[in-house]
CSV table of C-alpha atoms in Angstrom, one decimal:
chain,number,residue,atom,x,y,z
A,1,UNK,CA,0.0,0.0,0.0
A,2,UNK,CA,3.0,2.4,1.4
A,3,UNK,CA,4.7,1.3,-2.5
A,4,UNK,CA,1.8,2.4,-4.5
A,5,UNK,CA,0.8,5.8,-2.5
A,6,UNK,CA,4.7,6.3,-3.0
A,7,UNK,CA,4.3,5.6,-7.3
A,8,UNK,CA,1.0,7.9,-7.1
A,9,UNK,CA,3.3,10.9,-5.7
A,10,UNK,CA,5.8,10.4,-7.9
A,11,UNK,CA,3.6,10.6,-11.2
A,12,UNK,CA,2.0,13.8,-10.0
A,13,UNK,CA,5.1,15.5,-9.7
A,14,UNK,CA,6.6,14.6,-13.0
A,15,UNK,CA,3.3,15.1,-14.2
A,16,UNK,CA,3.5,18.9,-12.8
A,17,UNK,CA,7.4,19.1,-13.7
A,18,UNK,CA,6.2,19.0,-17.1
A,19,UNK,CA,3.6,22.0,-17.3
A,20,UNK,CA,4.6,24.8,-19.8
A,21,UNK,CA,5.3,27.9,-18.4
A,22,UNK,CA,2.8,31.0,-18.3
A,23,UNK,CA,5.4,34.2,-18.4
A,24,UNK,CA,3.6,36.9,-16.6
A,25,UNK,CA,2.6,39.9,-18.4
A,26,UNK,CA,4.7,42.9,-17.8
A,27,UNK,CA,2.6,45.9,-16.3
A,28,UNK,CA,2.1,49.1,-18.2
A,29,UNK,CA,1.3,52.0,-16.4
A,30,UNK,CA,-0.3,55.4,-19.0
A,31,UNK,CA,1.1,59.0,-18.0
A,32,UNK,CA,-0.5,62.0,-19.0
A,33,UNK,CA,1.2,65.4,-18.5
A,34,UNK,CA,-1.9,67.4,-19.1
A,35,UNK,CA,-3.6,66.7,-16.3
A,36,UNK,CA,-6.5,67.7,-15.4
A,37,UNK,CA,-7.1,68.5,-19.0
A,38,UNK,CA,-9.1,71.8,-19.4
A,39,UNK,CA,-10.3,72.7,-22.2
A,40,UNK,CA,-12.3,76.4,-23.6
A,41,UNK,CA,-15.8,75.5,-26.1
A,42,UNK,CA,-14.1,74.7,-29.6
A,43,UNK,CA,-11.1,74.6,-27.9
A,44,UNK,CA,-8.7,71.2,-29.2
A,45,UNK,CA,-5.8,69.7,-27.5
A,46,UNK,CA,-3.9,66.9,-28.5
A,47,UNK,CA,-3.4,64.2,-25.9
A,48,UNK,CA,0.0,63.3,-25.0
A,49,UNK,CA,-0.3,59.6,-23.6
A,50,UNK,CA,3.5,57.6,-22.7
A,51,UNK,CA,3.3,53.8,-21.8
A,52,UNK,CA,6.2,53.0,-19.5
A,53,UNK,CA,6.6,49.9,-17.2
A,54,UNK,CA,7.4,49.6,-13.4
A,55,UNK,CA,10.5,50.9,-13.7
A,56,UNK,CA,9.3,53.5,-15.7
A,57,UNK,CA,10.9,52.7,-18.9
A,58,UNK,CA,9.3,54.0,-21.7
A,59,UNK,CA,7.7,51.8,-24.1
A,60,UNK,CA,7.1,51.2,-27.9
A,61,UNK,CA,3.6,53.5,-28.8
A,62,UNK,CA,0.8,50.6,-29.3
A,63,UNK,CA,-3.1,50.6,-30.0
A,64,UNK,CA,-5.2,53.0,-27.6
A,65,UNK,CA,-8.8,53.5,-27.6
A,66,UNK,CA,-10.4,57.0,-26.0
A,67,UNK,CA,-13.7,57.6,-24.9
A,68,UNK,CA,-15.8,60.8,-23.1
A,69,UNK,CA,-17.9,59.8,-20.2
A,70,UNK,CA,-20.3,62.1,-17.5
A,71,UNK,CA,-18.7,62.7,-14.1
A,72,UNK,CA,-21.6,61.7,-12.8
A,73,UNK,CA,-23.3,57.9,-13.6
A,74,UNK,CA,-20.3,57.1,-15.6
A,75,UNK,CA,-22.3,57.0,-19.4
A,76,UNK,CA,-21.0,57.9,-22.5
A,77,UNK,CA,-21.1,62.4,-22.7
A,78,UNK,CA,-21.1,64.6,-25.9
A,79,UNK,CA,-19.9,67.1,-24.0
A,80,UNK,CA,-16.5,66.5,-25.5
A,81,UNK,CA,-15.2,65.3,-28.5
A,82,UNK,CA,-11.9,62.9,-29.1
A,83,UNK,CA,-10.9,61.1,-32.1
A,84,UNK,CA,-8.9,58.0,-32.8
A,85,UNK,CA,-5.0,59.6,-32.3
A,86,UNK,CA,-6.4,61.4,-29.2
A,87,UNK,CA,-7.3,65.0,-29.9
A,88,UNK,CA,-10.1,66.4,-28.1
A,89,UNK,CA,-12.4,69.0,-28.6
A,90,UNK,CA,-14.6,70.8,-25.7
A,91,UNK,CA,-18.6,71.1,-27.0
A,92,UNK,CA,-20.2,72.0,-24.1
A,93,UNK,CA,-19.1,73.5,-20.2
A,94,UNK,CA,-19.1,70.8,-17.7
A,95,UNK,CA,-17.1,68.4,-16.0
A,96,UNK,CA,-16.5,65.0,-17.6
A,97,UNK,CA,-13.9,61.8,-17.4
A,98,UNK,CA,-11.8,61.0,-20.7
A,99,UNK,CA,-10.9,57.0,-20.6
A,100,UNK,CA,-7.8,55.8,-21.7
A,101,UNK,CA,-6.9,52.5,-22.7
A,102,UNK,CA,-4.4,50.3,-23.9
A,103,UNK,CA,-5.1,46.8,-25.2
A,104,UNK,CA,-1.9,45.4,-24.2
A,105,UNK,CA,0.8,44.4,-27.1
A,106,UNK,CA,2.4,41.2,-26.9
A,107,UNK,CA,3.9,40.5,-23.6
A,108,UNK,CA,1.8,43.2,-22.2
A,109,UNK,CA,-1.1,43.7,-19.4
A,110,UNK,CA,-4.2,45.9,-20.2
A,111,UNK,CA,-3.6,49.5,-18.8
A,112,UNK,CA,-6.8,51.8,-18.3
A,113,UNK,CA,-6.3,55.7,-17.2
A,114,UNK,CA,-8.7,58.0,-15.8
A,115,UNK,CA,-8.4,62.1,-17.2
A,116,UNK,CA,-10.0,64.4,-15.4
A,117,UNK,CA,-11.5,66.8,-18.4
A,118,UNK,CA,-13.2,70.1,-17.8
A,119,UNK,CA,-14.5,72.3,-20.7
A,120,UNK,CA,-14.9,76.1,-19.6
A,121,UNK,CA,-16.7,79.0,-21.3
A,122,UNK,CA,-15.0,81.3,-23.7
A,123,UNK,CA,-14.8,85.3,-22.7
A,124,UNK,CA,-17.9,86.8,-21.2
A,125,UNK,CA,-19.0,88.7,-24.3
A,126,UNK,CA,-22.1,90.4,-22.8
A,127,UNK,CA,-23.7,91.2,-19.2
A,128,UNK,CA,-27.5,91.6,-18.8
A,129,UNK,CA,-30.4,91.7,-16.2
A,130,UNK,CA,-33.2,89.6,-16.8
A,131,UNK,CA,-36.6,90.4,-14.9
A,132,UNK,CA,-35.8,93.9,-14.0
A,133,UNK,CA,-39.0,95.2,-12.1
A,134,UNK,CA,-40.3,98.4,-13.9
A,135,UNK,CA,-40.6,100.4,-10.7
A,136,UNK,CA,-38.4,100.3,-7.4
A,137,UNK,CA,-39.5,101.9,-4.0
A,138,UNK,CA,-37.6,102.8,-1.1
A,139,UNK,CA,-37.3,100.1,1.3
A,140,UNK,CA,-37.6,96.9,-1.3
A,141,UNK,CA,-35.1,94.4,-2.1
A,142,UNK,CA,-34.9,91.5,-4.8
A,143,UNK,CA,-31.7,89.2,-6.0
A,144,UNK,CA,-30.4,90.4,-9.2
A,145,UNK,CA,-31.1,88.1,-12.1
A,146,UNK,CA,-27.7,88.6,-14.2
A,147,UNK,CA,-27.2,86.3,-17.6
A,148,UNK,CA,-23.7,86.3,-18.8
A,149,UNK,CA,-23.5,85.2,-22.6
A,150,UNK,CA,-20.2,84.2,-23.5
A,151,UNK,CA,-18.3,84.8,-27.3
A,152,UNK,CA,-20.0,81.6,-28.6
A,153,UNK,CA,-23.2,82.5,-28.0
A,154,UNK,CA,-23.8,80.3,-24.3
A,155,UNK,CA,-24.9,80.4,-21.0
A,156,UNK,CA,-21.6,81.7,-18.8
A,157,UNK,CA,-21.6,81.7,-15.2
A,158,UNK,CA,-21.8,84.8,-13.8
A,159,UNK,CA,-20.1,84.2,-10.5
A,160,UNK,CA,-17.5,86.4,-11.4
A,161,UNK,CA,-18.9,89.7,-12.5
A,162,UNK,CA,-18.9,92.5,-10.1
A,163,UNK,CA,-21.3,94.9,-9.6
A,164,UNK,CA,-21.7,97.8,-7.9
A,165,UNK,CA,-24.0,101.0,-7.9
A,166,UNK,CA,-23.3,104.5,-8.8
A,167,UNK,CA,-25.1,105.9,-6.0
A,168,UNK,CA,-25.1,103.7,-2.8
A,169,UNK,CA,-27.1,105.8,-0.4
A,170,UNK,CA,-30.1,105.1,-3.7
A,171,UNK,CA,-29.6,101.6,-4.0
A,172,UNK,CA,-26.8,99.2,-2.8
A,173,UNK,CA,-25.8,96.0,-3.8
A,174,UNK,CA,-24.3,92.7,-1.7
A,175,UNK,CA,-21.9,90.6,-2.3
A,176,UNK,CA,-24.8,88.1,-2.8
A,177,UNK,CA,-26.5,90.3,-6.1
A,178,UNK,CA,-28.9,91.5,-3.9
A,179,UNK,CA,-30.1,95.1,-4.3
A,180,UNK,CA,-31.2,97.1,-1.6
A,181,UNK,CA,-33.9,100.5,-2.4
A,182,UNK,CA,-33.0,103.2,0.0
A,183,UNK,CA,-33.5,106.6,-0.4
A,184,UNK,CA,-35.7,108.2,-3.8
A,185,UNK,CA,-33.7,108.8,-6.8
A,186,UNK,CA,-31.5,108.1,-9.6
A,187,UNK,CA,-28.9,105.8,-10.0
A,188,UNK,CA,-26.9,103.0,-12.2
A,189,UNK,CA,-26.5,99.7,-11.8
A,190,UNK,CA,-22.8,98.7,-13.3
A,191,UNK,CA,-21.6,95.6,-14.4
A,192,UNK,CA,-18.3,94.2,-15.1
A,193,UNK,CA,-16.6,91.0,-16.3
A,194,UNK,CA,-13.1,92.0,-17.5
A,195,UNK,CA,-13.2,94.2,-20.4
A,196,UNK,CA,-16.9,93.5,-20.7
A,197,UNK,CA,-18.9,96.2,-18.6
A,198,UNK,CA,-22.9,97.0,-19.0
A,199,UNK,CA,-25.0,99.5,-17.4
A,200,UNK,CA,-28.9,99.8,-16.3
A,201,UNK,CA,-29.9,103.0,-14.9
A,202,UNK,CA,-32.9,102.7,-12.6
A,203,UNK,CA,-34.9,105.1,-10.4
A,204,UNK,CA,-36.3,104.8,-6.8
A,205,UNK,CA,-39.4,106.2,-5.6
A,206,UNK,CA,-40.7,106.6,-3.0
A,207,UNK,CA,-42.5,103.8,-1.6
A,208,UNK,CA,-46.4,104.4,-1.2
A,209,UNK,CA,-47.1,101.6,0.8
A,210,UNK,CA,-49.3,102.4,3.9
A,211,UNK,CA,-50.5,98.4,5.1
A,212,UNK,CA,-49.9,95.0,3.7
A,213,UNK,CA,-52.0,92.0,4.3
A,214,UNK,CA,-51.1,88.0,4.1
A,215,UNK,CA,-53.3,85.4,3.0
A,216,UNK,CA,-52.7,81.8,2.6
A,217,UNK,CA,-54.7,78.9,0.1
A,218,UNK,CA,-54.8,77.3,3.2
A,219,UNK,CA,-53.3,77.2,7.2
A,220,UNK,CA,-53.6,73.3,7.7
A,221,UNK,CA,-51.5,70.9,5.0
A,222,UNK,CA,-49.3,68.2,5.0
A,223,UNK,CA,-45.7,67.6,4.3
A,224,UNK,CA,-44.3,68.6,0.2
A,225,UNK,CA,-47.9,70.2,0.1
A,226,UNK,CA,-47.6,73.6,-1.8
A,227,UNK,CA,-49.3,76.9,-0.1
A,228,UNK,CA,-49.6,79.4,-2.5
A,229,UNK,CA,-49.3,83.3,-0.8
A,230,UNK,CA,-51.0,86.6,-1.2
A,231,UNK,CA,-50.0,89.1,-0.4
A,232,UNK,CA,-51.7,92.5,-1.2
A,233,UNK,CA,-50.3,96.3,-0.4
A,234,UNK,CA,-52.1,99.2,-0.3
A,235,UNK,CA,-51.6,102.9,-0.1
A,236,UNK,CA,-52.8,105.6,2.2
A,237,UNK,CA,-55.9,106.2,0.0
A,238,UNK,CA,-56.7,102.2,0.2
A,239,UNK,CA,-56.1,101.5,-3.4
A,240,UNK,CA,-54.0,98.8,-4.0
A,241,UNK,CA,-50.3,98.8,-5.2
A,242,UNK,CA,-49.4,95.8,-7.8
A,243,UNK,CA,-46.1,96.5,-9.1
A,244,UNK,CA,-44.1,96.2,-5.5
A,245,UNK,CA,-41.5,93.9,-4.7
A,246,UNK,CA,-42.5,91.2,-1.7
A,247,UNK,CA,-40.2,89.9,0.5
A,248,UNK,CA,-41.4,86.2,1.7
A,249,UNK,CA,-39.4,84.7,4.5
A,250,UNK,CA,-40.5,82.3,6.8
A,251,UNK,CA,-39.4,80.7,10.6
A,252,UNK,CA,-40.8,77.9,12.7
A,253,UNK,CA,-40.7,75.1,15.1
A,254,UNK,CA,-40.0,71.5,13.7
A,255,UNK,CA,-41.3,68.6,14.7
A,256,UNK,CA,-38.2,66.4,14.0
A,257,UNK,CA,-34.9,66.6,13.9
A,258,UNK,CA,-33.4,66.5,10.9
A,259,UNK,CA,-30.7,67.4,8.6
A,260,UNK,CA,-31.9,70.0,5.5
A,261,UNK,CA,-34.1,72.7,5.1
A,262,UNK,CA,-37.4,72.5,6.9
A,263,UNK,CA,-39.3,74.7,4.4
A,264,UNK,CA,-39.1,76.8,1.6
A,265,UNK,CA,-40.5,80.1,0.4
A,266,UNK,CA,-40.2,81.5,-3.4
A,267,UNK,CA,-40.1,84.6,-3.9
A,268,UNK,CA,-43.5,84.0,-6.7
A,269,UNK,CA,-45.3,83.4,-3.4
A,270,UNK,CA,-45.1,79.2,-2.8
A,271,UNK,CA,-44.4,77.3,0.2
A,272,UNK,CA,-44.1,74.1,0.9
A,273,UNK,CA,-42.5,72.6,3.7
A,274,UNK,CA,-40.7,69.0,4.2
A,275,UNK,CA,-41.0,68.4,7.5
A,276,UNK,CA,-43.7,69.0,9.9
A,277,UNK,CA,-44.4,71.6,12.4
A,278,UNK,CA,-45.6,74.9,13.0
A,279,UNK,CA,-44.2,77.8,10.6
A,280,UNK,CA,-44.5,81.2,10.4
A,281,UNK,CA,-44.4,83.4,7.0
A,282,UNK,CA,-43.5,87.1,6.9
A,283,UNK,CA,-44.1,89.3,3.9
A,284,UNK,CA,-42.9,92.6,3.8
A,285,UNK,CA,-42.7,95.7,1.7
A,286,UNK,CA,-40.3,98.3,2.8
A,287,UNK,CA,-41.2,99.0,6.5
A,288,UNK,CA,-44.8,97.6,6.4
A,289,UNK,CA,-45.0,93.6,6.8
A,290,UNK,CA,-47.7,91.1,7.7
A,291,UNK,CA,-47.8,87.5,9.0
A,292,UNK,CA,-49.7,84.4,8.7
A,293,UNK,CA,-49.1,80.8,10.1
A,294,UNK,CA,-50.0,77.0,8.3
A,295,UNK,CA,-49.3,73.9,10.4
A,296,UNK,CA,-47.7,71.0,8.7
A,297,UNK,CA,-48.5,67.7,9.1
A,298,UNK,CA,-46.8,64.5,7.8
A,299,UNK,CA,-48.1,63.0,4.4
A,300,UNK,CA,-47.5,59.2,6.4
A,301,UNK,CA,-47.9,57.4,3.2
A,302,UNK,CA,-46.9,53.5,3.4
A,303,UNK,CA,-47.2,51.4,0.4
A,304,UNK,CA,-46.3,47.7,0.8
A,305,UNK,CA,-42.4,46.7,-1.5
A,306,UNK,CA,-43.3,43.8,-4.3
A,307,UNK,CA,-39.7,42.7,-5.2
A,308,UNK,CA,-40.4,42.2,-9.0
A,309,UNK,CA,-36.3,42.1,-10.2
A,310,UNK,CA,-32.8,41.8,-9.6
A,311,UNK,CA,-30.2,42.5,-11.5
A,312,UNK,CA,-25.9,43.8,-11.1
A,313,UNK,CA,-25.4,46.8,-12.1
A,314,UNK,CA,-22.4,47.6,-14.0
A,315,UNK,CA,-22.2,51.3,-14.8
A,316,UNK,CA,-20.8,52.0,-11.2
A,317,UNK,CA,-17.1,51.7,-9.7
């Protein structure tokens, strides 16, 4: 028994003795210099890509296949364009992940590289307000609504561009864009983005307001539910005044804790709140205001789960 075990040993080693040899495949690592790779709308660069191995010796050029993804879910982007040698062109202002890779030549493991890619606007070309009230009393405030349009004709952001007034104790304006109505008369509103500068001149009267009342579509609602607000001013005579900015803000006492906002107010007049409690909305007009409260309840809607699939997914790493 001992002599047989002993012959079954012996077999499976000159069995295994006998095995070809798998060489291991030498690892290739990708360098780009231009990196993160930024990139102006029309804008074209020409990807420099070197293969070199562990000791960083560089290696003969081989096949390599590029593609554009979104930064975000990892799918395929038009945001950018890049050919077969490399060469890519910005389209459109965003923030995208150019893929790499090398097949492998002979001897040679697959290499895949990550760029980071970022396509910018060209030059701001030209500065303007959109949904500039008609009249401005004393008192008011609203947040500028500045578009910046760059040379090709898009959307820039506007981050950037300063702006300031020509006659602060008239109307000021914080760092945030907001504009601020103090005292009646005439000023200009300036705006600048390098050698790009525009200007609105505006007027402040004086504000006629005498009372403002707050009504809501309704006090009682429940949680994502959206109250709509009215809010009406009037002048010393009674007769109402339509063409004044009103400032919605709003405070309260949650039910919950919780990270996030509680509830929101736009400035068209809707609220709706995500969590439940008690809140109180403030509109105001200069130095007349008014005040209303809704409670919130939660929506508490339970629906049963009916497992109907499963599946990988393979368009996250």
């Amino acid at each position: 028994m001992k002599t047989s075990t002993r012959l079954i040993a012996i077999a499976v080693l000159i069995a295994f003795s006998f095995q070809p040899v798998i060489a291991q495949k030498k690892q290739v690592i990708l360098k780009i210099d231009q990196e993160p790779l930024v990139l102006e709308v029309g804008q074209t660069a020409a990807l420099q890509v070197k293969a070199v191995d562990q000791e960083g010796n560089l290696l003969a050029d081989g096949k390599q296949f590029f593609t554009i993804l979104r930064q975000e879910g990892f799918v395929p982007s038009s945001g950018a364009l890049v050919d077969s040698v490399g060469n890519v062109t910005g389209m459109v202002p965003g923030s995208y992940n150019l893929i790499v890779i090398r097949p492998g030549e002979e001897g040679e493991a697959f290499a895949k590289k990550y760029v980071q890619l970022r396509v910018i606007n060209k030059k701001i070309a030209k500065l303007e307000l959109e949904d500039f009230p008609t009249k401005i009393y004393s008192g008011t405030s609203f947040k500028l609504n500045l578009k910046a349009t760059d040379e090709m004709g898009l959307s820039a952001p506007s981050e950037n561009v300063q702006l300031k007034s020509s006659n602060p104790k008239v109307a000021r304006i914080d760092a945030l864009g907001h504009l601020y109505a103090g005292e009646p008369g005439n000023a200009s509103l300036i705006m600048n983005a390098g050698d790009i500068t525009s200007t609105v001149q505006f007027k402040v009267l004086k504000n006629p307001v005498e009372s403002l009342t707050l009504q809501l579509s309704t006090t009682s609602a429940r949680t994502g539910d959206v109250v709509s607000l009215n809010a009406t001013a009037f002048d010393k005579s009674g007769k109402t005044v339509d063409d004044i900015t009103v400032l919605f803000t709003v405070s309260g006492v949650v039910a919950e804790d919780g990270s996030g906002a509680s509830a929101i107010v736009l400035p068209d007049g809707r609220f709706v709140a995500e969590k439940p409690g008690t809140y109180t909305i403030l509109a105001s007009a200069g130095n007349n205001s008014s005040t209303a409260t809704v409670e919130i309840t939660p929506r508490n809607v339970k629906r049963e789960i009916e497992l109907v699939g499963q599946g990988r997914i393979s368009n996250k790493h």
